[in-house]
Amino acid sequence: MPRKKAETVSFEDGLKRLETIVEQLESGDLPLDQTVALYKEGMELSKNCAAQLKKVQQDVKKIVETSQDEFKLALFPKENEQ
């Protein structure tokens, strides 16, 4: 069964597939050509998952309560600003 392209895989499915790839690569029992193919697929999945996380980080807003009935939307702080 052919694999879906990395850009069409959901974040959760991408992570599951990456876990499988890592397990297979760590086993050390694969021929070189299969190892290289899995590595390439893993890198593509990793880039896709990182891009999805970046998009979510940019889109997600945090609701900060400013008063009893009034709310203000605020962006999550960047990692280096915490």
mmCIF file of C-alpha atoms in Angstrom:
data_model
loop_
_atom_site.group_PDB
_atom_site.id
_atom_site.type_symbol
_atom_site.label_atom_id
_atom_site.label_comp_id
_atom_site.label_asym_id
_atom_site.label_seq_id
_atom_site.Cartn_x
_atom_site.Cartn_y
_atom_site.Cartn_z
ATOM 1 C CA MET A 1 0.000 0.000 0.000
ATOM 2 C CA PRO A 2 1.565 3.335 -1.047
ATOM 3 C CA ARG A 3 2.234 5.927 1.638
ATOM 4 C CA LYS A 4 0.449 9.284 1.622
ATOM 5 C CA LYS A 5 2.608 12.269 0.801
ATOM 6 C CA ALA A 6 3.898 14.006 3.930
ATOM 7 C CA GLU A 7 1.934 17.182 3.223
ATOM 8 C CA THR A 8 -1.397 15.282 3.217
ATOM 9 C CA VAL A 9 -0.778 13.514 6.534
ATOM 10 C CA SER A 10 -2.358 14.849 9.716
ATOM 11 C CA PHE A 11 -0.035 15.921 12.511
ATOM 12 C CA GLU A 12 -1.037 12.957 14.676
ATOM 13 C CA ASP A 13 -0.616 10.435 11.854
ATOM 14 C CA GLY A 14 2.717 12.013 10.971
ATOM 15 C CA LEU A 15 3.987 11.589 14.527
ATOM 16 C CA LYS A 16 2.839 7.966 14.641
ATOM 17 C CA ARG A 17 4.599 7.245 11.359
ATOM 18 C CA LEU A 18 7.746 9.012 12.583
ATOM 19 C CA GLU A 19 7.758 6.822 15.704
ATOM 20 C CA THR A 20 7.512 3.724 13.509
ATOM 21 C CA ILE A 21 10.337 4.948 11.278
ATOM 22 C CA VAL A 22 12.584 5.663 14.266
ATOM 23 C CA GLU A 23 11.943 2.189 15.686
ATOM 24 C CA GLN A 24 12.785 0.600 12.338
ATOM 25 C CA LEU A 25 15.939 2.679 11.908
ATOM 26 C CA GLU A 26 17.098 1.984 15.471
ATOM 27 C CA SER A 27 16.718 -1.754 14.945
ATOM 28 C CA GLY A 28 19.694 -1.677 12.580
ATOM 29 C CA ASP A 29 18.303 -4.664 10.684
ATOM 30 C CA LEU A 30 17.440 -2.867 7.437
ATOM 31 C CA PRO A 31 19.351 -2.899 4.162
ATOM 32 C CA LEU A 32 21.017 0.386 3.248
ATOM 33 C CA ASP A 33 18.574 1.346 0.475
ATOM 34 C CA GLN A 34 15.578 0.855 2.782
ATOM 35 C CA THR A 35 17.332 2.789 5.566
ATOM 36 C CA VAL A 36 17.917 5.742 3.247
ATOM 37 C CA ALA A 37 14.303 5.660 1.997
ATOM 38 C CA LEU A 38 12.948 5.620 5.561
ATOM 39 C CA TYR A 39 15.297 8.417 6.583
ATOM 40 C CA LYS A 40 14.098 10.549 3.659
ATOM 41 C CA GLU A 41 10.438 9.851 4.503
ATOM 42 C CA GLY A 42 11.111 10.715 8.148
ATOM 43 C CA MET A 43 12.729 14.015 7.233
ATOM 44 C CA GLU A 44 9.775 14.951 5.024
ATOM 45 C CA LEU A 45 7.327 14.053 7.795
ATOM 46 C CA SER A 46 9.377 15.999 10.324
ATOM 47 C CA LYS A 47 9.366 19.117 8.129
ATOM 48 C CA ASN A 48 5.611 18.779 7.599
ATOM 49 C CA CYS A 49 4.880 18.361 11.314
ATOM 50 C CA ALA A 50 7.085 21.361 12.159
ATOM 51 C CA ALA A 51 5.260 23.467 9.561
ATOM 52 C CA GLN A 52 1.888 22.415 10.965
ATOM 53 C CA LEU A 53 3.007 23.344 14.490
ATOM 54 C CA LYS A 54 4.275 26.719 13.298
ATOM 55 C CA LYS A 55 0.959 27.451 11.586
ATOM 56 C CA VAL A 56 -1.010 26.493 14.681
ATOM 57 C CA GLN A 57 1.261 28.601 16.869
ATOM 58 C CA GLN A 58 0.611 31.584 14.604
ATOM 59 C CA ASP A 59 -3.154 30.980 14.484
ATOM 60 C CA VAL A 60 -3.920 30.037 18.059
ATOM 61 C CA LYS A 61 -4.776 32.850 20.390
ATOM 62 C CA LYS A 62 -4.978 32.769 24.126
ATOM 63 C CA ILE A 63 -7.972 34.268 25.903
ATOM 64 C CA VAL A 64 -6.876 36.410 28.789
ATOM 65 C CA GLU A 65 -9.544 37.440 31.215
ATOM 66 C CA THR A 66 -9.221 41.195 31.792
ATOM 67 C CA SER A 67 -12.317 41.660 33.884
ATOM 68 C CA GLN A 68 -15.314 39.706 35.106
ATOM 69 C CA ASP A 69 -17.274 39.891 31.836
ATOM 70 C CA GLU A 70 -14.700 41.283 29.448
ATOM 71 C CA PHE A 71 -12.158 39.142 27.634
ATOM 72 C CA LYS A 72 -9.119 40.043 25.580
ATOM 73 C CA LEU A 73 -7.489 37.881 22.902
ATOM 74 C CA ALA A 74 -3.709 37.603 23.070
ATOM 75 C CA LEU A 75 -1.124 35.632 21.106
ATOM 76 C CA PHE A 76 0.821 32.915 22.873
ATOM 77 C CA PRO A 77 4.298 34.191 23.731
ATOM 78 C CA LYS A 78 7.134 33.030 21.517
ATOM 79 C CA GLU A 79 9.351 30.330 23.000
ATOM 80 C CA ASN A 80 12.268 32.673 23.570
ATOM 81 C CA GLU A 81 10.068 35.312 25.253
ATOM 82 C CA GLN A 82 8.841 33.107 28.111
#
